[in-house]
mmCIF file of C-alpha atoms in Angstrom:
data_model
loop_
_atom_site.group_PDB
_atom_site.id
_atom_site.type_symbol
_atom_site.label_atom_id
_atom_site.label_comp_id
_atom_site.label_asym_id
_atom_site.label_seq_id
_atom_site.Cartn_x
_atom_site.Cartn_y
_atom_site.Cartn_z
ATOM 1 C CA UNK A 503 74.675 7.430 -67.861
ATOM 2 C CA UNK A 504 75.472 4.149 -66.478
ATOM 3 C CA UNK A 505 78.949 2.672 -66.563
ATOM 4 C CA UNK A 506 79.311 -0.582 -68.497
ATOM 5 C CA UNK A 507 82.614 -0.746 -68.959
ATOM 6 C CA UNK A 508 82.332 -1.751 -72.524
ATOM 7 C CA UNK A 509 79.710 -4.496 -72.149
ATOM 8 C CA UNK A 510 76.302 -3.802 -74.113
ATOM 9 C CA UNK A 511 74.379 -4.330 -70.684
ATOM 10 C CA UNK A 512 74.982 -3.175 -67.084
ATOM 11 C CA UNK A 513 76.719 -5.802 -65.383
ATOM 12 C CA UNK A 514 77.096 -4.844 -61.646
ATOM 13 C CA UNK A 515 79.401 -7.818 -60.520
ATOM 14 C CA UNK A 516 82.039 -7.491 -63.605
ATOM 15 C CA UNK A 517 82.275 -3.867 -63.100
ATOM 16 C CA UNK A 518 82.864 -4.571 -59.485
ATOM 17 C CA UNK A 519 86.113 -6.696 -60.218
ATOM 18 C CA UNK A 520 87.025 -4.385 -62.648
ATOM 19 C CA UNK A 521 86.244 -6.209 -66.168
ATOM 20 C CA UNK A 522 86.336 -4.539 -69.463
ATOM 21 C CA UNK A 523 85.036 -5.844 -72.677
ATOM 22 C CA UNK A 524 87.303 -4.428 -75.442
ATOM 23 C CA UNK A 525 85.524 -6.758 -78.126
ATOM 24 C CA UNK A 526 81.707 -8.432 -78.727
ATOM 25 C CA UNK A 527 81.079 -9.748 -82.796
ATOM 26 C CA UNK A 528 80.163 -12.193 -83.983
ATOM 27 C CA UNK A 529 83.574 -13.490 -84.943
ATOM 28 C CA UNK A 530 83.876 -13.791 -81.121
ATOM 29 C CA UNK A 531 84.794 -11.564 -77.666
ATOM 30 C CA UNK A 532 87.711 -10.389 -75.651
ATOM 31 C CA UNK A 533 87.612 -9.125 -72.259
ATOM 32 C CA UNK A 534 90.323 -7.786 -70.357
ATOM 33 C CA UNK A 535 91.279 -7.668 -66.213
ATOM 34 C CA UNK A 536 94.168 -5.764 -64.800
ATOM 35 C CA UNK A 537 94.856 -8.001 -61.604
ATOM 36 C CA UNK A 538 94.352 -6.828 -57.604
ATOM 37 C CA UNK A 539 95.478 -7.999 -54.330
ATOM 38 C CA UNK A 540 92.001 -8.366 -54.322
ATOM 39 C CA UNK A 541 91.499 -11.077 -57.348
ATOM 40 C CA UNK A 542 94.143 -13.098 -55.572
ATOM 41 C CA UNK A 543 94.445 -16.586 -54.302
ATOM 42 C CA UNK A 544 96.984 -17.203 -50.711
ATOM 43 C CA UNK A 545 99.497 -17.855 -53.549
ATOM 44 C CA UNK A 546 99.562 -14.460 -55.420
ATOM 45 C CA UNK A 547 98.411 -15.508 -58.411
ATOM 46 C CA UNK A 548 94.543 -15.254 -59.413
ATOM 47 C CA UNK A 549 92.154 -17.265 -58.136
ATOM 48 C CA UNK A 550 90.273 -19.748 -59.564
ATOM 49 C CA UNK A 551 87.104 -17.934 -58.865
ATOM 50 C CA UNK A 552 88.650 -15.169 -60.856
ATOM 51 C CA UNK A 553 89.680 -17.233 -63.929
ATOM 52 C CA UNK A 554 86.104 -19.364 -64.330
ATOM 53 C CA UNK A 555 84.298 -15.628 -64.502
ATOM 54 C CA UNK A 556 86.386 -14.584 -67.067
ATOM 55 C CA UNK A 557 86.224 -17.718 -69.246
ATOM 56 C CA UNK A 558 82.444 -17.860 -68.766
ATOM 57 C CA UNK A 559 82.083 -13.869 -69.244
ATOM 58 C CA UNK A 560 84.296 -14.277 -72.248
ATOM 59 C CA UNK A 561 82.083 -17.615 -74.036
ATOM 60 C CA UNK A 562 78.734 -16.110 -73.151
ATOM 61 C CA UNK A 563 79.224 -12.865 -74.843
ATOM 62 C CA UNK A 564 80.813 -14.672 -78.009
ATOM 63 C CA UNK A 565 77.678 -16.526 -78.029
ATOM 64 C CA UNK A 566 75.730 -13.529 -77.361
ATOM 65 C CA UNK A 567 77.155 -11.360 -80.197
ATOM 66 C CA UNK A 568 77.189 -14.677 -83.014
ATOM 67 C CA UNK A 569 72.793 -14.500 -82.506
ATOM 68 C CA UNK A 570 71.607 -12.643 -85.125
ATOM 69 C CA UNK A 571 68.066 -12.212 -82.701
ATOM 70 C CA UNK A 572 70.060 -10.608 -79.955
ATOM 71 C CA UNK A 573 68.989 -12.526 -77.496
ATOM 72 C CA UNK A 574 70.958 -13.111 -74.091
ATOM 73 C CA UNK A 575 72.219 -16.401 -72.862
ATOM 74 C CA UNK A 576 72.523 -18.381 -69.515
ATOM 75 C CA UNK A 577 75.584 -20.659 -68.694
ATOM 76 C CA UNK A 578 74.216 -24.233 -68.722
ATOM 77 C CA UNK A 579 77.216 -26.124 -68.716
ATOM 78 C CA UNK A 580 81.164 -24.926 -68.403
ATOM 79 C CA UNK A 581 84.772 -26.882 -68.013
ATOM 80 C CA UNK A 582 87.855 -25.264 -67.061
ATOM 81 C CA UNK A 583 91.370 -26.413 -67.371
ATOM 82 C CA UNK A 584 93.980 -24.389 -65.324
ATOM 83 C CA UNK A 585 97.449 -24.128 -67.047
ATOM 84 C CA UNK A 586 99.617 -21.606 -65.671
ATOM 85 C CA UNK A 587 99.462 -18.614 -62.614
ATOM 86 C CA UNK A 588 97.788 -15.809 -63.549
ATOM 87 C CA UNK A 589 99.389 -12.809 -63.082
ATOM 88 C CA UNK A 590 99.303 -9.064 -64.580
ATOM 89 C CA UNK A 591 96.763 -8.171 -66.996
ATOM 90 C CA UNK A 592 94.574 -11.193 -68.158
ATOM 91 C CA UNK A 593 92.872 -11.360 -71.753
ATOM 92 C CA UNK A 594 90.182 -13.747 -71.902
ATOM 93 C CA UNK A 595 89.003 -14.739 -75.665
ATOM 94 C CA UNK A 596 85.909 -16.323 -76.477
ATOM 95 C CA UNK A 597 84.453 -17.941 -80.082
ATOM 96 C CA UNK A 598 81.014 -19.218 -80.573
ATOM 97 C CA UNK A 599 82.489 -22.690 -82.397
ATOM 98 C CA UNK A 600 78.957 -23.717 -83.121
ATOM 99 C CA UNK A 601 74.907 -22.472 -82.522
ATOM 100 C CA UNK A 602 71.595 -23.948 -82.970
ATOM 101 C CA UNK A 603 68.074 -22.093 -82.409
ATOM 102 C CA UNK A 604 68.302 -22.606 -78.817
ATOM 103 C CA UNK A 605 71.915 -23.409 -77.918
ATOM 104 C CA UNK A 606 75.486 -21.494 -78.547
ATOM 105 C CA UNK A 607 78.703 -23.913 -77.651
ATOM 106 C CA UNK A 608 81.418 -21.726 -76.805
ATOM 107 C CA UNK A 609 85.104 -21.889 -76.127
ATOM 108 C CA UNK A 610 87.473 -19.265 -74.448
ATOM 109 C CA UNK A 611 91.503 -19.057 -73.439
ATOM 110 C CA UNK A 612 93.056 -16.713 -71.030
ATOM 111 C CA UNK A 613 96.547 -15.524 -71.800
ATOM 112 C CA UNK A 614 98.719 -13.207 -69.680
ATOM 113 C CA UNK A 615 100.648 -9.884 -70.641
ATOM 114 C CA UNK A 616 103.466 -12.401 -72.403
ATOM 115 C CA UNK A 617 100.809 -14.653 -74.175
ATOM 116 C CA UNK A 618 101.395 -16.965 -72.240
ATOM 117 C CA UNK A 619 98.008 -19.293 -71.761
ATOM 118 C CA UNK A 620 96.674 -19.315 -68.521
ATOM 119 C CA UNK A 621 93.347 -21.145 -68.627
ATOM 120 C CA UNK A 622 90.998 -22.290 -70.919
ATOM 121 C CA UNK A 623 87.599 -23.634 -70.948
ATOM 122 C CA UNK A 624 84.455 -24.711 -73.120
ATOM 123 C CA UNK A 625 80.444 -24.684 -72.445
ATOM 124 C CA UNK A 626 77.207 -24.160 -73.196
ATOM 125 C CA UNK A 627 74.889 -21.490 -72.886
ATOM 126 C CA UNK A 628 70.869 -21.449 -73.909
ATOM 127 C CA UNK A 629 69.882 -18.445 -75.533
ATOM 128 C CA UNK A 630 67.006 -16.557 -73.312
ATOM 129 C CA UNK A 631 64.810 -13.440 -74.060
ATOM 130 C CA UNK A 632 66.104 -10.270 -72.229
ATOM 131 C CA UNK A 633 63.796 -10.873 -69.549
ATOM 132 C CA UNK A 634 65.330 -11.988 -66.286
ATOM 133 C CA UNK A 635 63.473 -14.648 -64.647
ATOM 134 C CA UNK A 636 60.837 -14.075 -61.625
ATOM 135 C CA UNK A 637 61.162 -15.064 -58.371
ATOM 136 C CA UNK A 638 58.230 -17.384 -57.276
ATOM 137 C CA UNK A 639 56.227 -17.016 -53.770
ATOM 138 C CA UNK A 640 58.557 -19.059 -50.827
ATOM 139 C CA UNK A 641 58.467 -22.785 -51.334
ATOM 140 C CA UNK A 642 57.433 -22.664 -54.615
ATOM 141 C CA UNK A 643 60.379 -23.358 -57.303
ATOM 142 C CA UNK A 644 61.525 -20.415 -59.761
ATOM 143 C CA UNK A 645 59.914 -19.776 -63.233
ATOM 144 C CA UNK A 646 62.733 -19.838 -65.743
ATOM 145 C CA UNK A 647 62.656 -17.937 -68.997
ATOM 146 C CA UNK A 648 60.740 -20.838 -70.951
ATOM 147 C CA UNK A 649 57.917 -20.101 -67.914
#
């Protein structure tokens, strides 16, 4: 059996830096990293990089889990405000705060070990079938999800 490390789907890149989802509803999400050397900017504190995953991992399963169709959903839009180092473990939250047929506009706040916020950011993800897009013949452009 496959490892997801909480998440409902394989997710090869979050299990890589160590992610866990502790919690997908539809009253929202909460994901969880335990910081590494290797999440860390030249200052010892997380990168950037680091932060933006979580807040977008965090939004676009809260607007995953508040689709009654269980469809997936692709980031098409996301801004980040950084507020304090981030240090320790990190808990990134995420809330669906409003969804249309084809749209979920999500917002998400990482705190660390002292609840102390961190970063937070808001976007907006498109909800897609579970079928991940094809890869056209060189030169031509890609066929998205809509086809």
């Amino acid at each position: 059996m496959t490892k997801t490390n909480g998440f409902p789907l394989k997710i090869p890149f979050l299990a890589d830096l160590g992610v866990q989802c502790t919690r997908m509803d539809k009253e929202g999400s909460e994901i969880e990293l335990a910081l590494e050397t290797r999440h860390q900017n030249s200052w010892d504190m997380a990168h950037g990089g680091v932060l933006m995953t979580l807040l977008d991992v965090a939004m676009a399963i809260a607007g995953r889990g508040a689709d009654p169709d269980g469809r997936g959903v692709v980031t098409i839009e996301m801004k980040t405000s950084f507020m304090a180092p981030g240090r320790g473990k990190l808990i990134a939250r995420g809330l669906c705060v409003h969804r249309t047929s084809t749209m979920a506009f999500c917002e998400a706040e990482i705190v660390d070990a002292d609840g102390k916020t961190v970063s937070r950011g808001s976007g907006t993800f498109k909800f897609v079938k579970r079928v991940p897009p094809q890869r056209a013949a060189s030169g031509a452009s890609d066929t998205g999800a809509d086809g």
